[in-house]
């Protein structure tokens, strides 16, 4: 009897040690319930520019000037004052956005040009001497050593003149690089420099975007991605422009799911010649509307969906029982409805689904439910 009691105590101690080594994980749960919804392929996305680049000087220097803009006069401000370019201003290709203090670069070009002129003059004299030496050598008037000396001097000065010319060209390029011009028509999203500021090479001074065409980027699950071809029509709306519907087409369908969100990147391109769609706006994208879904389905947040343990395919959720033990359940996904997804199979009504902390769990893990 004593041996049996000792064995029970040892086993209990082992269980306590195992429980202590795997403390409960705090999670949030949500009770799944049947919901009636329309099977509408509508997704939330973000407006992005067709092209967006950072513009930076290639050389260091002090900002001497920034292009100015005179806003159009209004009823309240009939005499608008000229100001420096700022975010939101439209610029055309070739516009001089900013320039560095030119005197620093012109002085260097002048110095090197003078040195190059001297080298060229010396080369001209050496060429004449070499030509004369060849004639004299042909007549037997000078030895071979004098001819070789004239030739060597000519070749040396030719190399020096070429190097001097290259230095002048390099200094001229630096002078040209002291001016920052717009490479295409677009809208300034940011201006990060002011007159008098010391800038370093390759540090962005402006952010320029081409918004004549914009893209709305959003994500879709694999159930949609596998049947979504390029060129599909889409309708776009945004709260910033109520009642306005934009038409676009799908121009990108990602081939790899995001490791964190488990959705595929999709882009819809829209003509934005009037500039109404601004970069950063949140937009709703509708890829098509089907008949209302027959009956109702269980909807769970996207954060509840995980990959099954040991598999890179399929999907699963964790459900908790009355003992607060999480059990992995393989599920089949249906439509995406906003930030929720329909569960077509694998989940029962009224089951508690882990919606926060699911990626930290394993099958059979004890959890602590956060209110």
mmCIF file with all atom_site columns, C-alpha atoms in Angstrom, residues 40-194:
data_model
loop_
_atom_site.group_PDB
_atom_site.id
_atom_site.type_symbol
_atom_site.label_atom_id
_atom_site.label_alt_id
_atom_site.label_comp_id
_atom_site.label_asym_id
_atom_site.label_entity_id
_atom_site.label_seq_id
_atom_site.pdbx_PDB_ins_code
_atom_site.Cartn_x
_atom_site.Cartn_y
_atom_site.Cartn_z
_atom_site.occupancy
_atom_site.B_iso_or_equiv
_atom_site.pdbx_formal_charge
_atom_site.auth_seq_id
_atom_site.auth_comp_id
_atom_site.auth_asym_id
_atom_site.auth_atom_id
_atom_site.pdbx_PDB_model_num
ATOM 1   C CA . UNK A 1 40  ? -19.809 39.400 -52.578 1.00 0.00 ? 40  UNK A CA 1
ATOM 2   C CA . UNK A 1 41  ? -16.126 39.421 -53.447 1.00 0.00 ? 41  UNK A CA 1
ATOM 3   C CA . UNK A 1 42  ? -15.431 42.762 -51.771 1.00 0.00 ? 42  UNK A CA 1
ATOM 4   C CA . UNK A 1 43  ? -12.025 43.522 -50.277 1.00 0.00 ? 43  UNK A CA 1
ATOM 5   C CA . UNK A 1 44  ? -10.431 46.408 -48.453 1.00 0.00 ? 44  UNK A CA 1
ATOM 6   C CA . UNK A 1 45  ? -7.302  47.820 -50.063 1.00 0.00 ? 45  UNK A CA 1
ATOM 7   C CA . UNK A 1 46  ? -4.958  50.807 -50.107 1.00 0.00 ? 46  UNK A CA 1
ATOM 8   C CA . UNK A 1 47  ? -4.410  53.238 -52.976 1.00 0.00 ? 47  UNK A CA 1
ATOM 9   C CA . UNK A 1 48  ? -0.815  53.352 -54.197 1.00 0.00 ? 48  UNK A CA 1
ATOM 10  C CA . UNK A 1 49  ? 0.931   55.360 -56.880 1.00 0.00 ? 49  UNK A CA 1
ATOM 11  C CA . UNK A 1 50  ? 1.678   53.809 -60.258 1.00 0.00 ? 50  UNK A CA 1
ATOM 12  C CA . UNK A 1 51  ? 5.323   54.786 -59.728 1.00 0.00 ? 51  UNK A CA 1
ATOM 13  C CA . UNK A 1 52  ? 6.981   56.318 -56.677 1.00 0.00 ? 52  UNK A CA 1
ATOM 14  C CA . UNK A 1 53  ? 10.655  57.203 -56.259 1.00 0.00 ? 53  UNK A CA 1
ATOM 15  C CA . UNK A 1 54  ? 12.946  58.958 -53.818 1.00 0.00 ? 54  UNK A CA 1
ATOM 16  C CA . UNK A 1 55  ? 14.956  61.784 -55.410 1.00 0.00 ? 55  UNK A CA 1
ATOM 17  C CA . UNK A 1 56  ? 18.388  62.473 -53.930 1.00 0.00 ? 56  UNK A CA 1
ATOM 18  C CA . UNK A 1 57  ? 21.469  64.504 -54.818 1.00 0.00 ? 57  UNK A CA 1
ATOM 19  C CA . UNK A 1 58  ? 24.507  62.507 -55.929 1.00 0.00 ? 58  UNK A CA 1
ATOM 20  C CA . UNK A 1 59  ? 26.879  64.987 -54.293 1.00 0.00 ? 59  UNK A CA 1
ATOM 21  C CA . UNK A 1 60  ? 27.110  66.729 -50.945 1.00 0.00 ? 60  UNK A CA 1
ATOM 22  C CA . UNK A 1 61  ? 26.542  70.459 -50.580 1.00 0.00 ? 61  UNK A CA 1
ATOM 23  C CA . UNK A 1 62  ? 24.422  73.282 -49.249 1.00 0.00 ? 62  UNK A CA 1
ATOM 24  C CA . UNK A 1 63  ? 20.952  73.751 -50.717 1.00 0.00 ? 63  UNK A CA 1
ATOM 25  C CA . UNK A 1 64  ? 20.982  77.091 -52.510 1.00 0.00 ? 64  UNK A CA 1
ATOM 26  C CA . UNK A 1 65  ? 17.489  77.188 -54.010 1.00 0.00 ? 65  UNK A CA 1
ATOM 27  C CA . UNK A 1 66  ? 14.184  75.323 -54.154 1.00 0.00 ? 66  UNK A CA 1
ATOM 28  C CA . UNK A 1 67  ? 11.663  75.679 -56.944 1.00 0.00 ? 67  UNK A CA 1
ATOM 29  C CA . UNK A 1 68  ? 8.769   77.969 -56.082 1.00 0.00 ? 68  UNK A CA 1
ATOM 30  C CA . UNK A 1 69  ? 5.073   77.647 -56.781 1.00 0.00 ? 69  UNK A CA 1
ATOM 31  C CA . UNK A 1 70  ? 2.355   80.301 -56.828 1.00 0.00 ? 70  UNK A CA 1
ATOM 32  C CA . UNK A 1 71  ? -0.970  78.782 -55.746 1.00 0.00 ? 71  UNK A CA 1
ATOM 33  C CA . UNK A 1 72  ? -4.034  79.899 -57.715 1.00 0.00 ? 72  UNK A CA 1
ATOM 34  C CA . UNK A 1 73  ? -5.846  82.897 -56.270 1.00 0.00 ? 73  UNK A CA 1
ATOM 35  C CA . UNK A 1 74  ? -9.050  82.272 -54.331 1.00 0.00 ? 74  UNK A CA 1
ATOM 36  C CA . UNK A 1 75  ? -11.940 84.438 -53.195 1.00 0.00 ? 75  UNK A CA 1
ATOM 37  C CA . UNK A 1 76  ? -10.418 84.746 -49.739 1.00 0.00 ? 76  UNK A CA 1
ATOM 38  C CA . UNK A 1 77  ? -6.840  85.094 -50.972 1.00 0.00 ? 77  UNK A CA 1
ATOM 39  C CA . UNK A 1 78  ? -6.799  86.986 -54.263 1.00 0.00 ? 78  UNK A CA 1
ATOM 40  C CA . UNK A 1 79  ? -3.073  87.729 -54.079 1.00 0.00 ? 79  UNK A CA 1
ATOM 41  C CA . UNK A 1 80  ? -1.541  84.343 -53.385 1.00 0.00 ? 80  UNK A CA 1
ATOM 42  C CA . UNK A 1 81  ? 2.117   84.535 -52.384 1.00 0.00 ? 81  UNK A CA 1
ATOM 43  C CA . UNK A 1 82  ? 4.804   82.472 -54.070 1.00 0.00 ? 82  UNK A CA 1
ATOM 44  C CA . UNK A 1 83  ? 6.188   79.682 -51.913 1.00 0.00 ? 83  UNK A CA 1
ATOM 45  C CA . UNK A 1 84  ? 8.565   76.752 -52.182 1.00 0.00 ? 84  UNK A CA 1
ATOM 46  C CA . UNK A 1 85  ? 7.315   73.497 -53.611 1.00 0.00 ? 85  UNK A CA 1
ATOM 47  C CA . UNK A 1 86  ? 5.676   71.314 -51.025 1.00 0.00 ? 86  UNK A CA 1
ATOM 48  C CA . UNK A 1 87  ? 3.767   68.050 -50.720 1.00 0.00 ? 87  UNK A CA 1
ATOM 49  C CA . UNK A 1 88  ? 0.761   67.941 -53.012 1.00 0.00 ? 88  UNK A CA 1
ATOM 50  C CA . UNK A 1 89  ? 2.200   70.171 -55.746 1.00 0.00 ? 89  UNK A CA 1
ATOM 51  C CA . UNK A 1 90  ? 2.242   68.900 -59.333 1.00 0.00 ? 90  UNK A CA 1
ATOM 52  C CA . UNK A 1 91  ? 5.521   69.069 -61.256 1.00 0.00 ? 91  UNK A CA 1
ATOM 53  C CA . UNK A 1 92  ? 6.396   68.310 -64.864 1.00 0.00 ? 92  UNK A CA 1
ATOM 54  C CA . UNK A 1 93  ? 9.292   66.310 -66.224 1.00 0.00 ? 93  UNK A CA 1
ATOM 55  C CA . UNK A 1 94  ? 12.521  68.308 -66.197 1.00 0.00 ? 94  UNK A CA 1
ATOM 56  C CA . UNK A 1 95  ? 11.401  70.752 -63.499 1.00 0.00 ? 95  UNK A CA 1
ATOM 57  C CA . UNK A 1 96  ? 14.393  71.960 -61.460 1.00 0.00 ? 96  UNK A CA 1
ATOM 58  C CA . UNK A 1 97  ? 13.270  71.020 -57.950 1.00 0.00 ? 97  UNK A CA 1
ATOM 59  C CA . UNK A 1 98  ? 16.339  72.188 -56.014 1.00 0.00 ? 98  UNK A CA 1
ATOM 60  C CA . UNK A 1 99  ? 19.985  73.052 -56.553 1.00 0.00 ? 99  UNK A CA 1
ATOM 61  C CA . UNK A 1 100 ? 23.116  73.159 -54.437 1.00 0.00 ? 100 UNK A CA 1
ATOM 62  C CA . UNK A 1 101 ? 25.487  76.127 -54.172 1.00 0.00 ? 101 UNK A CA 1
ATOM 63  C CA . UNK A 1 102 ? 27.021  76.177 -57.673 1.00 0.00 ? 102 UNK A CA 1
ATOM 64  C CA . UNK A 1 103 ? 30.052  78.298 -56.803 1.00 0.00 ? 103 UNK A CA 1
ATOM 65  C CA . UNK A 1 104 ? 31.617  75.366 -54.941 1.00 0.00 ? 104 UNK A CA 1
ATOM 66  C CA . UNK A 1 105 ? 31.445  73.199 -58.061 1.00 0.00 ? 105 UNK A CA 1
ATOM 67  C CA . UNK A 1 106 ? 32.177  75.877 -60.703 1.00 0.00 ? 106 UNK A CA 1
ATOM 68  C CA . UNK A 1 107 ? 35.421  76.828 -58.975 1.00 0.00 ? 107 UNK A CA 1
ATOM 69  C CA . UNK A 1 108 ? 36.613  73.248 -59.182 1.00 0.00 ? 108 UNK A CA 1
ATOM 70  C CA . UNK A 1 109 ? 35.666  73.037 -62.865 1.00 0.00 ? 109 UNK A CA 1
ATOM 71  C CA . UNK A 1 110 ? 37.595  76.278 -63.552 1.00 0.00 ? 110 UNK A CA 1
ATOM 72  C CA . UNK A 1 111 ? 40.722  75.034 -61.760 1.00 0.00 ? 111 UNK A CA 1
ATOM 73  C CA . UNK A 1 112 ? 40.745  71.709 -63.545 1.00 0.00 ? 112 UNK A CA 1
ATOM 74  C CA . UNK A 1 113 ? 40.006  73.343 -66.900 1.00 0.00 ? 113 UNK A CA 1
ATOM 75  C CA . UNK A 1 114 ? 43.104  75.525 -66.491 1.00 0.00 ? 114 UNK A CA 1
ATOM 76  C CA . UNK A 1 115 ? 45.236  72.512 -65.640 1.00 0.00 ? 115 UNK A CA 1
ATOM 77  C CA . UNK A 1 116 ? 43.820  70.653 -68.617 1.00 0.00 ? 116 UNK A CA 1
ATOM 78  C CA . UNK A 1 117 ? 44.635  73.579 -70.941 1.00 0.00 ? 117 UNK A CA 1
ATOM 79  C CA . UNK A 1 118 ? 48.249  73.579 -69.728 1.00 0.00 ? 118 UNK A CA 1
ATOM 80  C CA . UNK A 1 119 ? 48.492  69.839 -70.292 1.00 0.00 ? 119 UNK A CA 1
ATOM 81  C CA . UNK A 1 120 ? 47.075  70.200 -73.783 1.00 0.00 ? 120 UNK A CA 1
ATOM 82  C CA . UNK A 1 121 ? 49.535  72.978 -74.644 1.00 0.00 ? 121 UNK A CA 1
ATOM 83  C CA . UNK A 1 122 ? 52.440  70.862 -73.446 1.00 0.00 ? 122 UNK A CA 1
ATOM 84  C CA . UNK A 1 123 ? 51.135  67.924 -75.467 1.00 0.00 ? 123 UNK A CA 1
ATOM 85  C CA . UNK A 1 124 ? 50.956  70.092 -78.609 1.00 0.00 ? 124 UNK A CA 1
ATOM 86  C CA . UNK A 1 125 ? 54.605  71.138 -78.230 1.00 0.00 ? 125 UNK A CA 1
ATOM 87  C CA . UNK A 1 126 ? 55.662  67.559 -77.508 1.00 0.00 ? 126 UNK A CA 1
ATOM 88  C CA . UNK A 1 127 ? 53.861  66.375 -80.652 1.00 0.00 ? 127 UNK A CA 1
ATOM 89  C CA . UNK A 1 128 ? 55.761  68.923 -82.746 1.00 0.00 ? 128 UNK A CA 1
ATOM 90  C CA . UNK A 1 129 ? 59.080  67.921 -81.173 1.00 0.00 ? 129 UNK A CA 1
ATOM 91  C CA . UNK A 1 130 ? 58.393  64.250 -81.813 1.00 0.00 ? 130 UNK A CA 1
ATOM 92  C CA . UNK A 1 131 ? 57.489  64.909 -85.453 1.00 0.00 ? 131 UNK A CA 1
ATOM 93  C CA . UNK A 1 132 ? 60.699  66.934 -85.923 1.00 0.00 ? 132 UNK A CA 1
ATOM 94  C CA . UNK A 1 133 ? 62.755  64.227 -84.244 1.00 0.00 ? 133 UNK A CA 1
ATOM 95  C CA . UNK A 1 134 ? 61.428  61.585 -86.631 1.00 0.00 ? 134 UNK A CA 1
ATOM 96  C CA . UNK A 1 135 ? 62.435  63.719 -89.630 1.00 0.00 ? 135 UNK A CA 1
ATOM 97  C CA . UNK A 1 136 ? 65.921  64.334 -88.242 1.00 0.00 ? 136 UNK A CA 1
ATOM 98  C CA . UNK A 1 137 ? 66.403  60.680 -87.417 1.00 0.00 ? 137 UNK A CA 1
ATOM 99  C CA . UNK A 1 138 ? 65.370  59.724 -90.942 1.00 0.00 ? 138 UNK A CA 1
ATOM 100 C CA . UNK A 1 139 ? 68.086  62.092 -92.268 1.00 0.00 ? 139 UNK A CA 1
ATOM 101 C CA . UNK A 1 140 ? 70.622  60.631 -89.849 1.00 0.00 ? 140 UNK A CA 1
ATOM 102 C CA . UNK A 1 141 ? 70.977  63.936 -88.003 1.00 0.00 ? 141 UNK A CA 1
ATOM 103 C CA . UNK A 1 142 ? 70.176  62.568 -84.510 1.00 0.00 ? 142 UNK A CA 1
ATOM 104 C CA . UNK A 1 143 ? 70.765  59.196 -82.843 1.00 0.00 ? 143 UNK A CA 1
ATOM 105 C CA . UNK A 1 144 ? 68.004  56.727 -81.962 1.00 0.00 ? 144 UNK A CA 1
ATOM 106 C CA . UNK A 1 145 ? 68.225  57.670 -78.288 1.00 0.00 ? 145 UNK A CA 1
ATOM 107 C CA . UNK A 1 146 ? 67.068  61.248 -79.020 1.00 0.00 ? 146 UNK A CA 1
ATOM 108 C CA . UNK A 1 147 ? 64.115  59.913 -81.037 1.00 0.00 ? 147 UNK A CA 1
ATOM 109 C CA . UNK A 1 148 ? 63.098  57.576 -78.216 1.00 0.00 ? 148 UNK A CA 1
ATOM 110 C CA . UNK A 1 149 ? 63.305  60.436 -75.708 1.00 0.00 ? 149 UNK A CA 1
ATOM 111 C CA . UNK A 1 150 ? 61.021  62.637 -77.823 1.00 0.00 ? 150 UNK A CA 1
ATOM 112 C CA . UNK A 1 151 ? 58.594  59.778 -78.272 1.00 0.00 ? 151 UNK A CA 1
ATOM 113 C CA . UNK A 1 152 ? 58.564  58.976 -74.544 1.00 0.00 ? 152 UNK A CA 1
ATOM 114 C CA . UNK A 1 153 ? 57.908  62.622 -73.626 1.00 0.00 ? 153 UNK A CA 1
ATOM 115 C CA . UNK A 1 154 ? 55.056  62.830 -76.147 1.00 0.00 ? 154 UNK A CA 1
ATOM 116 C CA . UNK A 1 155 ? 53.409  59.646 -74.833 1.00 0.00 ? 155 UNK A CA 1
ATOM 117 C CA . UNK A 1 156 ? 53.762  60.774 -71.215 1.00 0.00 ? 156 UNK A CA 1
ATOM 118 C CA . UNK A 1 157 ? 52.168  64.147 -71.881 1.00 0.00 ? 157 UNK A CA 1
ATOM 119 C CA . UNK A 1 158 ? 49.396  62.490 -73.930 1.00 0.00 ? 158 UNK A CA 1
ATOM 120 C CA . UNK A 1 159 ? 48.463  60.348 -70.934 1.00 0.00 ? 159 UNK A CA 1
ATOM 121 C CA . UNK A 1 160 ? 48.548  63.362 -68.639 1.00 0.00 ? 160 UNK A CA 1
ATOM 122 C CA . UNK A 1 161 ? 46.352  65.421 -70.962 1.00 0.00 ? 161 UNK A CA 1
ATOM 123 C CA . UNK A 1 162 ? 43.836  62.600 -71.201 1.00 0.00 ? 162 UNK A CA 1
ATOM 124 C CA . UNK A 1 163 ? 43.696  62.268 -67.398 1.00 0.00 ? 163 UNK A CA 1
ATOM 125 C CA . UNK A 1 164 ? 43.273  66.049 -67.012 1.00 0.00 ? 164 UNK A CA 1
ATOM 126 C CA . UNK A 1 165 ? 40.410  66.020 -69.498 1.00 0.00 ? 165 UNK A CA 1
ATOM 127 C CA . UNK A 1 166 ? 38.740  63.190 -67.573 1.00 0.00 ? 166 UNK A CA 1
ATOM 128 C CA . UNK A 1 167 ? 39.017  65.185 -64.337 1.00 0.00 ? 167 UNK A CA 1
ATOM 129 C CA . UNK A 1 168 ? 37.371  68.175 -66.008 1.00 0.00 ? 168 UNK A CA 1
ATOM 130 C CA . UNK A 1 169 ? 34.557  65.956 -67.262 1.00 0.00 ? 169 UNK A CA 1
ATOM 131 C CA . UNK A 1 170 ? 34.120  64.507 -63.788 1.00 0.00 ? 170 UNK A CA 1
ATOM 132 C CA . UNK A 1 171 ? 33.946  67.985 -62.236 1.00 0.00 ? 171 UNK A CA 1
ATOM 133 C CA . UNK A 1 172 ? 31.392  69.023 -64.871 1.00 0.00 ? 172 UNK A CA 1
ATOM 134 C CA . UNK A 1 173 ? 29.308  65.981 -63.998 1.00 0.00 ? 173 UNK A CA 1
ATOM 135 C CA . UNK A 1 174 ? 29.411  66.948 -60.322 1.00 0.00 ? 174 UNK A CA 1
ATOM 136 C CA . UNK A 1 175 ? 28.256  70.434 -61.291 1.00 0.00 ? 175 UNK A CA 1
ATOM 137 C CA . UNK A 1 176 ? 25.351  68.915 -63.212 1.00 0.00 ? 176 UNK A CA 1
ATOM 138 C CA . UNK A 1 177 ? 24.551  66.643 -60.255 1.00 0.00 ? 177 UNK A CA 1
ATOM 139 C CA . UNK A 1 178 ? 24.205  69.703 -58.031 1.00 0.00 ? 178 UNK A CA 1
ATOM 140 C CA . UNK A 1 179 ? 20.807  70.201 -59.649 1.00 0.00 ? 179 UNK A CA 1
ATOM 141 C CA . UNK A 1 180 ? 17.884  67.890 -58.883 1.00 0.00 ? 180 UNK A CA 1
ATOM 142 C CA . UNK A 1 181 ? 15.270  67.605 -61.626 1.00 0.00 ? 181 UNK A CA 1
ATOM 143 C CA . UNK A 1 182 ? 11.974  65.730 -61.859 1.00 0.00 ? 182 UNK A CA 1
ATOM 144 C CA . UNK A 1 183 ? 12.380  62.603 -64.050 1.00 0.00 ? 183 UNK A CA 1
ATOM 145 C CA . UNK A 1 184 ? 8.669   62.453 -64.920 1.00 0.00 ? 184 UNK A CA 1
ATOM 146 C CA . UNK A 1 185 ? 5.364   64.274 -64.484 1.00 0.00 ? 185 UNK A CA 1
ATOM 147 C CA . UNK A 1 186 ? 3.980   63.661 -61.038 1.00 0.00 ? 186 UNK A CA 1
ATOM 148 C CA . UNK A 1 187 ? 2.918   64.817 -57.597 1.00 0.00 ? 187 UNK A CA 1
ATOM 149 C CA . UNK A 1 188 ? 5.292   65.611 -54.761 1.00 0.00 ? 188 UNK A CA 1
ATOM 150 C CA . UNK A 1 189 ? 4.492   63.439 -51.776 1.00 0.00 ? 189 UNK A CA 1
ATOM 151 C CA . UNK A 1 190 ? 7.266   64.835 -49.563 1.00 0.00 ? 190 UNK A CA 1
ATOM 152 C CA . UNK A 1 191 ? 9.885   67.589 -49.474 1.00 0.00 ? 191 UNK A CA 1
ATOM 153 C CA . UNK A 1 192 ? 12.623  66.887 -46.960 1.00 0.00 ? 192 UNK A CA 1
ATOM 154 C CA . UNK A 1 193 ? 15.067  69.759 -47.535 1.00 0.00 ? 193 UNK A CA 1
ATOM 155 C CA . UNK A 1 194 ? 15.138  73.518 -46.967 1.00 0.00 ? 194 UNK A CA 1
#
